[in-house]
Short mmCIF file of C-alpha atoms and ligand atoms in Angstrom, two decimals:
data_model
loop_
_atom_site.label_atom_id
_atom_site.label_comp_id
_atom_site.label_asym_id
_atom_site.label_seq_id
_atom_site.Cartn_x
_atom_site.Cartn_y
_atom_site.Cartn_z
CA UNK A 245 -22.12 8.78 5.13
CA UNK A 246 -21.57 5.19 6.35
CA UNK A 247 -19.53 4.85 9.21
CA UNK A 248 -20.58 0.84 10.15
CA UNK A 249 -18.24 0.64 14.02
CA UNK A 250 -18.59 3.06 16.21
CA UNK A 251 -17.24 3.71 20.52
CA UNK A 252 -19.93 4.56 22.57
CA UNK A 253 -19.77 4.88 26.68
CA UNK A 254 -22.17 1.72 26.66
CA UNK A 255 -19.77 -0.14 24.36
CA UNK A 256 -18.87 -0.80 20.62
CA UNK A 257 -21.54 -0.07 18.00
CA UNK A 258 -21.91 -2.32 15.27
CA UNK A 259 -24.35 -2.38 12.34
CA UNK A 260 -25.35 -5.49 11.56
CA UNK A 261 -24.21 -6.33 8.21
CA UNK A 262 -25.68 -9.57 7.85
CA UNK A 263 -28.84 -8.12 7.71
CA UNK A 264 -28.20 -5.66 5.12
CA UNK A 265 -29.84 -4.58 2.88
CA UNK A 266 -33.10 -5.39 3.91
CA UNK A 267 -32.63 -3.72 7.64
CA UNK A 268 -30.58 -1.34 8.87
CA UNK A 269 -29.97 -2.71 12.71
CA UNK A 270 -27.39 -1.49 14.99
CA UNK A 271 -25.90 -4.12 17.83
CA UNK A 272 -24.44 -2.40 21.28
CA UNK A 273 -21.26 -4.92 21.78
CA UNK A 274 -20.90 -4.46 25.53
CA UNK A 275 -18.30 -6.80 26.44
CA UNK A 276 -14.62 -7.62 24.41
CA UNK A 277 -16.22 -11.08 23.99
CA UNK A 278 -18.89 -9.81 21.91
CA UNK A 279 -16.85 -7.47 19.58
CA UNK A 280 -15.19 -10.94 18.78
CA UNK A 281 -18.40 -12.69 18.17
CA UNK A 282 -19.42 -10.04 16.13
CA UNK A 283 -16.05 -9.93 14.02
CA UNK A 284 -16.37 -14.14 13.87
CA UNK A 285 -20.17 -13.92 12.87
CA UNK A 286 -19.50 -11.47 10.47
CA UNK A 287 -21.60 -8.54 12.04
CA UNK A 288 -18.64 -6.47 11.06
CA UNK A 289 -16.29 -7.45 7.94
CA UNK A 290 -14.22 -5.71 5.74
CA UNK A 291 -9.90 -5.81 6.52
CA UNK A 292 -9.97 -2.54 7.62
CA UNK A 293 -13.41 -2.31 9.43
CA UNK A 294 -11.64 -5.43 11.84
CA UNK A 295 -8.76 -4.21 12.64
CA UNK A 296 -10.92 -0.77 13.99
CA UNK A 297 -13.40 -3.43 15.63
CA UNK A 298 -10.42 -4.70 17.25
CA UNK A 299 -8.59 -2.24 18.35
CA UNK A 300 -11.85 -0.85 19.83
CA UNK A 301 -12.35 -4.37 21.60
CA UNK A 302 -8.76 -4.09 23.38
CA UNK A 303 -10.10 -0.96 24.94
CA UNK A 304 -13.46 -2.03 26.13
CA UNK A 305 -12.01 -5.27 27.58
CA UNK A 306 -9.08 -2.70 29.10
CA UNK A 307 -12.02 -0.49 30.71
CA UNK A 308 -13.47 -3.75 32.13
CA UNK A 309 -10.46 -4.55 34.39
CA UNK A 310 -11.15 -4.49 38.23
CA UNK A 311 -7.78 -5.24 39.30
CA UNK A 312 -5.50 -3.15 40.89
CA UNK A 313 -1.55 -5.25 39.86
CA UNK A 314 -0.56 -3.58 36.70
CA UNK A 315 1.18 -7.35 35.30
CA UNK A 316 -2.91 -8.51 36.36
CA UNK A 317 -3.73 -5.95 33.60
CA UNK A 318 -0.83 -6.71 31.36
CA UNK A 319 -1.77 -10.10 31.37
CA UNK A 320 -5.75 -9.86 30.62
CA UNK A 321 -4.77 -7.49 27.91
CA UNK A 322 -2.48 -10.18 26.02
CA UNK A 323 -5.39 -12.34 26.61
CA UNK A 324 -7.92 -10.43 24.87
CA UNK A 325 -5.83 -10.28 22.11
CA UNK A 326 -5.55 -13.73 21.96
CA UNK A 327 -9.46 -14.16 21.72
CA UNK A 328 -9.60 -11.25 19.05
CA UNK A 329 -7.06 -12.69 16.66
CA UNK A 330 -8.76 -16.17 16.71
CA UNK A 331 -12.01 -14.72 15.24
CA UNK A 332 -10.61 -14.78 11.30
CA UNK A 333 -6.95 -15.56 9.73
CA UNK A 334 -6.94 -13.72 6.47
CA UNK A 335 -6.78 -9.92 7.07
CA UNK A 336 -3.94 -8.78 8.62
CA UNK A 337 -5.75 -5.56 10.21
CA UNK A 338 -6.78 -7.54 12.95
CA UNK A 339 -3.05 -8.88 13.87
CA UNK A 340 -1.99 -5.39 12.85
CA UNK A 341 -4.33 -3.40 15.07
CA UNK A 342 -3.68 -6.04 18.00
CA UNK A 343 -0.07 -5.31 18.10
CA UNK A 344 -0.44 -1.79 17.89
CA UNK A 345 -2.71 -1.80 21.11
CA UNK A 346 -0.41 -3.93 22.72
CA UNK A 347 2.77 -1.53 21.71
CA UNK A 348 0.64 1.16 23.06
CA UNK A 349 0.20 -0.05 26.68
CA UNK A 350 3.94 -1.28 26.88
CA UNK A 351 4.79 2.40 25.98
CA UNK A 352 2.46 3.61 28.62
CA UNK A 353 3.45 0.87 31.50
CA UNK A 354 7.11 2.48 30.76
CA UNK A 355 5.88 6.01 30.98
CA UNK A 356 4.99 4.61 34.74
CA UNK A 357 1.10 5.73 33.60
CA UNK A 358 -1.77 4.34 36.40
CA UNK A 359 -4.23 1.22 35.09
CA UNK A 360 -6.99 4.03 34.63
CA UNK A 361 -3.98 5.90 32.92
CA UNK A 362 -3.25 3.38 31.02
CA UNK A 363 -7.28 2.76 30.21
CA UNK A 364 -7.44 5.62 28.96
CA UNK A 365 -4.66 5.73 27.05
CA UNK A 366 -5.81 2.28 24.99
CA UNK A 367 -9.38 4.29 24.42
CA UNK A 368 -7.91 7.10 22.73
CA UNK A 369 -5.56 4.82 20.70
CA UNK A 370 -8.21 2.86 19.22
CA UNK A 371 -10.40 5.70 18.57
CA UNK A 372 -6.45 7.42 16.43
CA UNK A 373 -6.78 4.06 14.57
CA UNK A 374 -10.68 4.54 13.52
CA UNK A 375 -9.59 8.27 12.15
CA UNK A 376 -6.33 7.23 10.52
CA UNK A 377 -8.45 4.53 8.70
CA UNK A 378 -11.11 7.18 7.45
CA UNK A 379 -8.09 9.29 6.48
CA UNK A 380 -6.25 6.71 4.61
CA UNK A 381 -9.58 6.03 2.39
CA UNK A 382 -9.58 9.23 1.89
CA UNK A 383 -5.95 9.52 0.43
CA UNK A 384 -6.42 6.51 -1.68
CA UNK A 385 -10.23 7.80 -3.14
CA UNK A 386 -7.91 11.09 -4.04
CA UNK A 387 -4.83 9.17 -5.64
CA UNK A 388 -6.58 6.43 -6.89
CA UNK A 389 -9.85 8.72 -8.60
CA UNK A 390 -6.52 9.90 -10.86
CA UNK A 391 -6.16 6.65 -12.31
CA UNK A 392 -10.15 6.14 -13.13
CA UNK A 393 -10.82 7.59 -16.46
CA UNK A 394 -13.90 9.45 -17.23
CA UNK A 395 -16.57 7.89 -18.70
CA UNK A 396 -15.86 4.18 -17.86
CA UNK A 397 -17.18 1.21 -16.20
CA UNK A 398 -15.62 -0.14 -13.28
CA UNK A 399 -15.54 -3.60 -11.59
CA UNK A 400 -15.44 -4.50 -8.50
CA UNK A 401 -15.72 -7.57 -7.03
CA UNK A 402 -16.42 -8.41 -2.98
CA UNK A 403 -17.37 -5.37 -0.81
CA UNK A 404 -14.55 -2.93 -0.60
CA UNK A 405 -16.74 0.14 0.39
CA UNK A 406 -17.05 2.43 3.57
CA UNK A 407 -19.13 -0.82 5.16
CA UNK A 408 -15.19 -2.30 5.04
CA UNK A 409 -13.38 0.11 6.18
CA UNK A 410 -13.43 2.82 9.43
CA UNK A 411 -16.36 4.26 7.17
CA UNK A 412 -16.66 7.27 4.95
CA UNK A 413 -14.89 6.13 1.97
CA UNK A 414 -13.59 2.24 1.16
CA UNK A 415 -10.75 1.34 -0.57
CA UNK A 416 -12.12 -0.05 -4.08
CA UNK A 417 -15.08 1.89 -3.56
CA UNK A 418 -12.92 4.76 -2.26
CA UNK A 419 -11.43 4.97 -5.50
CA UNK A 420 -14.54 4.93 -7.65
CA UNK A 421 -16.12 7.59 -5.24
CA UNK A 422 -12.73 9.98 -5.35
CA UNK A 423 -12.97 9.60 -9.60
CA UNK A 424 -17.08 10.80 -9.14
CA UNK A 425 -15.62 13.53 -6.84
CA UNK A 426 -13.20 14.36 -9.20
CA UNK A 427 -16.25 15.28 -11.54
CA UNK A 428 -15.72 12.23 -13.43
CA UNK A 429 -18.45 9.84 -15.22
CA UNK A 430 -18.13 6.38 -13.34
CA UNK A 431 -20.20 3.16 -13.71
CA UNK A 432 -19.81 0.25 -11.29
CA UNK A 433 -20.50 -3.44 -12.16
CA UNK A 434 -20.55 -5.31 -9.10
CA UNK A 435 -19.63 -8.75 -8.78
CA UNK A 436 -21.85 -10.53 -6.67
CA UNK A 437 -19.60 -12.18 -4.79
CA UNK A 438 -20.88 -16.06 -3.77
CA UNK A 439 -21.39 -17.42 -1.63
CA UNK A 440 -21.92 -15.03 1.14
CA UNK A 441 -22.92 -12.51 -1.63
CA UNK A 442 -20.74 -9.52 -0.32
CA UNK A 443 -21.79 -7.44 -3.44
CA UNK A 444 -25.28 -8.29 -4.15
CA UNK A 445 -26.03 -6.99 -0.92
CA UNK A 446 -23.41 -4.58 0.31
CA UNK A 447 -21.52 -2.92 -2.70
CA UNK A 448 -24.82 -2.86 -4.70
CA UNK A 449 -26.42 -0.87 -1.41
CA UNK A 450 -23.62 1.18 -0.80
CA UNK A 451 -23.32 2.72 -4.32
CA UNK A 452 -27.12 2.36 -4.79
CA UNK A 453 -27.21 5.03 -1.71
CA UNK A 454 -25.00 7.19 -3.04
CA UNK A 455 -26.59 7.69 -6.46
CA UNK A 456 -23.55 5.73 -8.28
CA UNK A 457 -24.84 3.93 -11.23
CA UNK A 458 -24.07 0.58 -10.47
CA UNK A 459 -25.54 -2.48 -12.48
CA UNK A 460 -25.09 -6.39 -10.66
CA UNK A 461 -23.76 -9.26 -11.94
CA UNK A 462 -23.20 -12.87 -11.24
CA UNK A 463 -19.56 -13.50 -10.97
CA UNK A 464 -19.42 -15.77 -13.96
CA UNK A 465 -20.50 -12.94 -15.65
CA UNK A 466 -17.86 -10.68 -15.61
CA UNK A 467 -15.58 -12.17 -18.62
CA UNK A 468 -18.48 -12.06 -21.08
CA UNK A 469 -18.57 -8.29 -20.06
CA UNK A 470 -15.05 -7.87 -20.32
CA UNK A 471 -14.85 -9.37 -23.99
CA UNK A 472 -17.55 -7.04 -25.22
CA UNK A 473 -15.78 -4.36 -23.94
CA UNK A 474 -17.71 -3.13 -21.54
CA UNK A 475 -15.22 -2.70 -18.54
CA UNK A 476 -12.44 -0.24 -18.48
CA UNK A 477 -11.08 -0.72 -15.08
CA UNK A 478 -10.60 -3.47 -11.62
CA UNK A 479 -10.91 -2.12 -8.19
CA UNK A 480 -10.61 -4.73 -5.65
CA UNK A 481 -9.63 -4.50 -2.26
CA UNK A 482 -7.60 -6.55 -0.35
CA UNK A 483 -7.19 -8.77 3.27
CA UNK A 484 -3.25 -8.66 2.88
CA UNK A 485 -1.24 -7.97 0.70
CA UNK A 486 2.31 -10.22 0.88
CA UNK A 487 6.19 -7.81 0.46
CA UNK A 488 5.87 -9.17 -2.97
CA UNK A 489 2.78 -7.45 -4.11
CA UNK A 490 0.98 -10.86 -3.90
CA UNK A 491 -2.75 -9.65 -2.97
CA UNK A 492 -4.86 -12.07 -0.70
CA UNK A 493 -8.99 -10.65 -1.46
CA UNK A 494 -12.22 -12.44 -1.65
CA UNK A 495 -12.57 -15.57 -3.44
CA UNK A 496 -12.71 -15.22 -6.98
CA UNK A 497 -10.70 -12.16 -6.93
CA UNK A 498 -8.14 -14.09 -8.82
CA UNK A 499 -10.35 -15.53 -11.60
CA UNK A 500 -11.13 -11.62 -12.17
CA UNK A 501 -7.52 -10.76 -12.38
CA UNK A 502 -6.95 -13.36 -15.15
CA UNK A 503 -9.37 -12.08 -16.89
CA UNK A 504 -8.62 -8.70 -16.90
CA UNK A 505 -5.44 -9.80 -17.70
CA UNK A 506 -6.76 -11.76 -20.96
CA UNK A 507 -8.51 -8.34 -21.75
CA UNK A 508 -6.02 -6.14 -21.53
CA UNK A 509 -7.68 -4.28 -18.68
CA UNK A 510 -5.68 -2.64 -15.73
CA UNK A 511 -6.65 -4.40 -12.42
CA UNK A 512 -5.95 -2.02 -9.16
CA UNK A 513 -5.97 -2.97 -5.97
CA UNK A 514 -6.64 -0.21 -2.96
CA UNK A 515 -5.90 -0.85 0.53
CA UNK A 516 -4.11 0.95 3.44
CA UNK A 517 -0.66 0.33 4.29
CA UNK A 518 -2.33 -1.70 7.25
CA UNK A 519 -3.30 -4.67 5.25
CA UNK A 520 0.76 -4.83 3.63
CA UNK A 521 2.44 -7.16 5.35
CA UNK A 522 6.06 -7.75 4.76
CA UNK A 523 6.61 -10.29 6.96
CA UNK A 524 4.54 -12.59 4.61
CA UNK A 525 7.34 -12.34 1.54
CA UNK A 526 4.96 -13.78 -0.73
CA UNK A 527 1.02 -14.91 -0.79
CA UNK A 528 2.04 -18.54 -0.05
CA UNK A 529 2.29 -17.80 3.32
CA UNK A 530 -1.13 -15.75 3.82
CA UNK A 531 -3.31 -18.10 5.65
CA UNK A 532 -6.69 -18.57 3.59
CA UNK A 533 -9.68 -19.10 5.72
CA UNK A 534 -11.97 -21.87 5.28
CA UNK A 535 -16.04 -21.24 6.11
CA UNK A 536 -19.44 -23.83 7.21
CA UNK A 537 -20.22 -25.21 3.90
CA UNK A 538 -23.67 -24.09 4.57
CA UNK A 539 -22.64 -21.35 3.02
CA UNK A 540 -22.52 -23.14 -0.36
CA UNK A 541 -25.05 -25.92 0.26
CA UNK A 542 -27.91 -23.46 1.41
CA UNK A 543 -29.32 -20.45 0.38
CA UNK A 544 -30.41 -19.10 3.72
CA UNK A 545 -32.55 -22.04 5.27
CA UNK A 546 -32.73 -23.88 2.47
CA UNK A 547 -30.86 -26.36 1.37
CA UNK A 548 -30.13 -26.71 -2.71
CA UNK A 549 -26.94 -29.44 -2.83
CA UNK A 550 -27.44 -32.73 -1.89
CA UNK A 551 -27.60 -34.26 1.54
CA UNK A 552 -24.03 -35.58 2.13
CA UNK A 553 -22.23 -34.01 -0.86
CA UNK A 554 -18.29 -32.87 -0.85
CA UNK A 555 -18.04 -28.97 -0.39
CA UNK A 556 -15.00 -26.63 -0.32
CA UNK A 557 -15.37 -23.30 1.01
CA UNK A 558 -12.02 -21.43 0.73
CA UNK A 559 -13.08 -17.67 1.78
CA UNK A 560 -10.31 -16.15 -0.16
CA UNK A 561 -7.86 -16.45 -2.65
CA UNK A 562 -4.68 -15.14 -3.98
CA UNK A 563 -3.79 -13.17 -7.17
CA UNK A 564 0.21 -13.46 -7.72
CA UNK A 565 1.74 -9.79 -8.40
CA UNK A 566 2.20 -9.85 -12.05
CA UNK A 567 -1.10 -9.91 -12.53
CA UNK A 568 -1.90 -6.69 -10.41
CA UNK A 569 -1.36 -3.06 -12.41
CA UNK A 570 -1.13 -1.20 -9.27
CA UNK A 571 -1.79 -1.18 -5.79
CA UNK A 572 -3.13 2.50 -4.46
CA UNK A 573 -2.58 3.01 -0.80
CA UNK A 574 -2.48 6.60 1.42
CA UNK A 575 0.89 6.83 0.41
CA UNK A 576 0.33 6.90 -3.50
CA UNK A 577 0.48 4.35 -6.26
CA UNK A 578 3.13 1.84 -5.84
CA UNK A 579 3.84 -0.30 -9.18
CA UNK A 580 6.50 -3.99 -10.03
CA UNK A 581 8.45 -4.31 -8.18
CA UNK A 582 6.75 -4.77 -5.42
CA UNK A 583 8.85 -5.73 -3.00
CA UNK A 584 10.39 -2.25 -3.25
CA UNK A 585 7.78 0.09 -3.83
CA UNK A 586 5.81 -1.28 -0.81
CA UNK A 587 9.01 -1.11 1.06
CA UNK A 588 9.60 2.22 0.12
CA UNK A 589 6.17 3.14 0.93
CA UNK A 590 6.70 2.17 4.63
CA UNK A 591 9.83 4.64 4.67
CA UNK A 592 7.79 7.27 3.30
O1 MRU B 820 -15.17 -12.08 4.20
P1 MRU B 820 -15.16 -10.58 4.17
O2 MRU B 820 -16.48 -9.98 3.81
O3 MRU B 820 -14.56 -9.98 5.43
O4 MRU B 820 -14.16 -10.24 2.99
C1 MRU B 820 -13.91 -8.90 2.67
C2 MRU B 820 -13.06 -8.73 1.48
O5 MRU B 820 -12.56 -9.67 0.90
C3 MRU B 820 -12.77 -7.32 1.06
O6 MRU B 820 -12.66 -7.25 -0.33
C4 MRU B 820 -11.45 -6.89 1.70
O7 MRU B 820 -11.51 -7.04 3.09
C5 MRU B 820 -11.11 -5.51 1.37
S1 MRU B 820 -12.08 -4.39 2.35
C6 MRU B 820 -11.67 -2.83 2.17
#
């Protein structure tokens, strides 16, 4: 069972995904500064795996306080959460799990709760978020397994798995592992995922562990699979997901939904309702991060592009709605319209 953030009295417990697969390490983050490194450096990654980093690094920067004013406190806690949502743009988890930390002291301070009240308070918050997330996978492995069929090949393209998430489960992953749970026959084809090669080394380990047949791919791969008929099914996660069922996900997510499209093969996407956000009413206004080119120039220390060529390094893209067959979150499967069965979900 992969659980890759965990609280621990000496601080926030990270494995260290970069070094996957090749070593399992685990970093003690001791200070709020460092759970932001390690969310910018990509020890942790994964929508839902930041926003639980997060919300864990509001509480550890809360327990560090020395101060005795409560607006003192007030104000270092805004300022943490300034430093944690500069680390990455695209997944909303992080602003999401921010402002529910923040919500969460301002309903303490009015409860007239004490600083190591209030310390408290934030700890046990973060550590509710971290169980709702595992909870939420699991709802989504349960309703989404329903729509896997048995006996087909799946693809997937990024990391989406437990190593994403608060652990346990995944979202895309999630799904395949609730259709094998449902006793069904499931193959995975795994996208690598370049440049930072999210599948190849995460997805492919993940299912790899768990005795889930999964065969890798290079991503320029996948519509030569798709026209022999060799994938049944998409499951991708997502970073956010706009009010109009516009879904923001890796880069070359979109290239995969064409496809599938072309094929006549349903693409699913799985997140919690903690990556939907309706204030963005469509993906236009999802902010797409950009990464060090080194990314795409080098392959680890070495360099294959030329010395002082052009490089683009967009980290994410977006697939528009009509594209997208479903999206499976812990409240069910909400189908077009978007706009109002994500809405409705939120009601729910
Ligand atoms: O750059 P990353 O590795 O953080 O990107 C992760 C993805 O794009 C995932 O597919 C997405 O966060 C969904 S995770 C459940």
């Amino acid at each position: 069972m992969i659980i890759p953030v965990k609280w621990s009295d000496e601080g926030v417990l990270m494995l260290d995904q970069r070094l996957l697969p090749t070593e399992e390490k685990w970093l003690t983050l001791r200070t709020y500064n460092d759970v932001a490194m390690g969310i910018k450096e990509m020890v942790v990654r994964g929508a839902p795996a930041i926003g639980v980093s997060a919300a864990y690094g509001v509480a550890l920067g809360a327990r560090q306080f020395v101060g005795m004013d409560l607006t003192d406190f007030e104000d270092e806690i805004d300022y943490i959460g300034e430093v944690l949502a500069k680390t990455r743009p695209t997944a909303v988890n992080l602003f999401w799990a921010i402002d529910r930390m923040k919500r969460t002291f301002q309903r303490a301070k009015a409860d007239g709760k004490s600083i190591e009240e209030i310390k408290q308070i934030l700890l046990d918050d973060a550590k509710a978020i971290h169980d709702e997330d595992i909870e939420s996978q699991r709802l989504i492995a349960e309703f989404g397994g329903e729509l896997i069929e048995n006996d087909s090949t799946v693809l997937t393209h990024c990391n989406a798995g437990a190593l994403a998430t608060g652990g346990v489960w995944g979202t895309a992953l999630g799904v395949i592992r609730g259709a094998v749970k449902q006793g069904k026959s499931v193959a995975v084809v795994a996208d690598e995922t370049r440049p930072y090669l999210q599948g190849a080394r995460l997805t492919a380990w993940e299912l790899h562990e768990d005795d889930i047949p999964v065969t890798l791919i290079t991503d320029n791969m996948s519509g030569h699979l798709m026209k022999k008929g060799q994938i049944q099914a998409v499951v991708v996660g997502s970073d956010r997901i706009a009010a109009n069922g516009d879904v923001a996900n890796k880069i070359g997510t979109y290239m995969v939904a064409v496809l599938a499209r072309r094929h006549n093969i349903p693409f699913y996407v799985a997140a919690p309702l903690s990556t939907v956000d309706l204030d963005c009413p469509t993906g236009d206004s999802i902010p797409i991060e950009e990464r060090d080119e080194r990314e795409i120039t080098h392959v680890k220390d070495v360099r294959l592009a030329p010395e002082g060529i052009s490089v683009t390094n967009y980290a994410f893209d977006v697939t528009p709605n009509e594209l997208v067959t479903a999206i499976i979150t812990e409240k069910g499967v909400a189908r077009a319209p978007y706009t109002e069965s994500l809405r409705k979900q939120f009601e729910d």
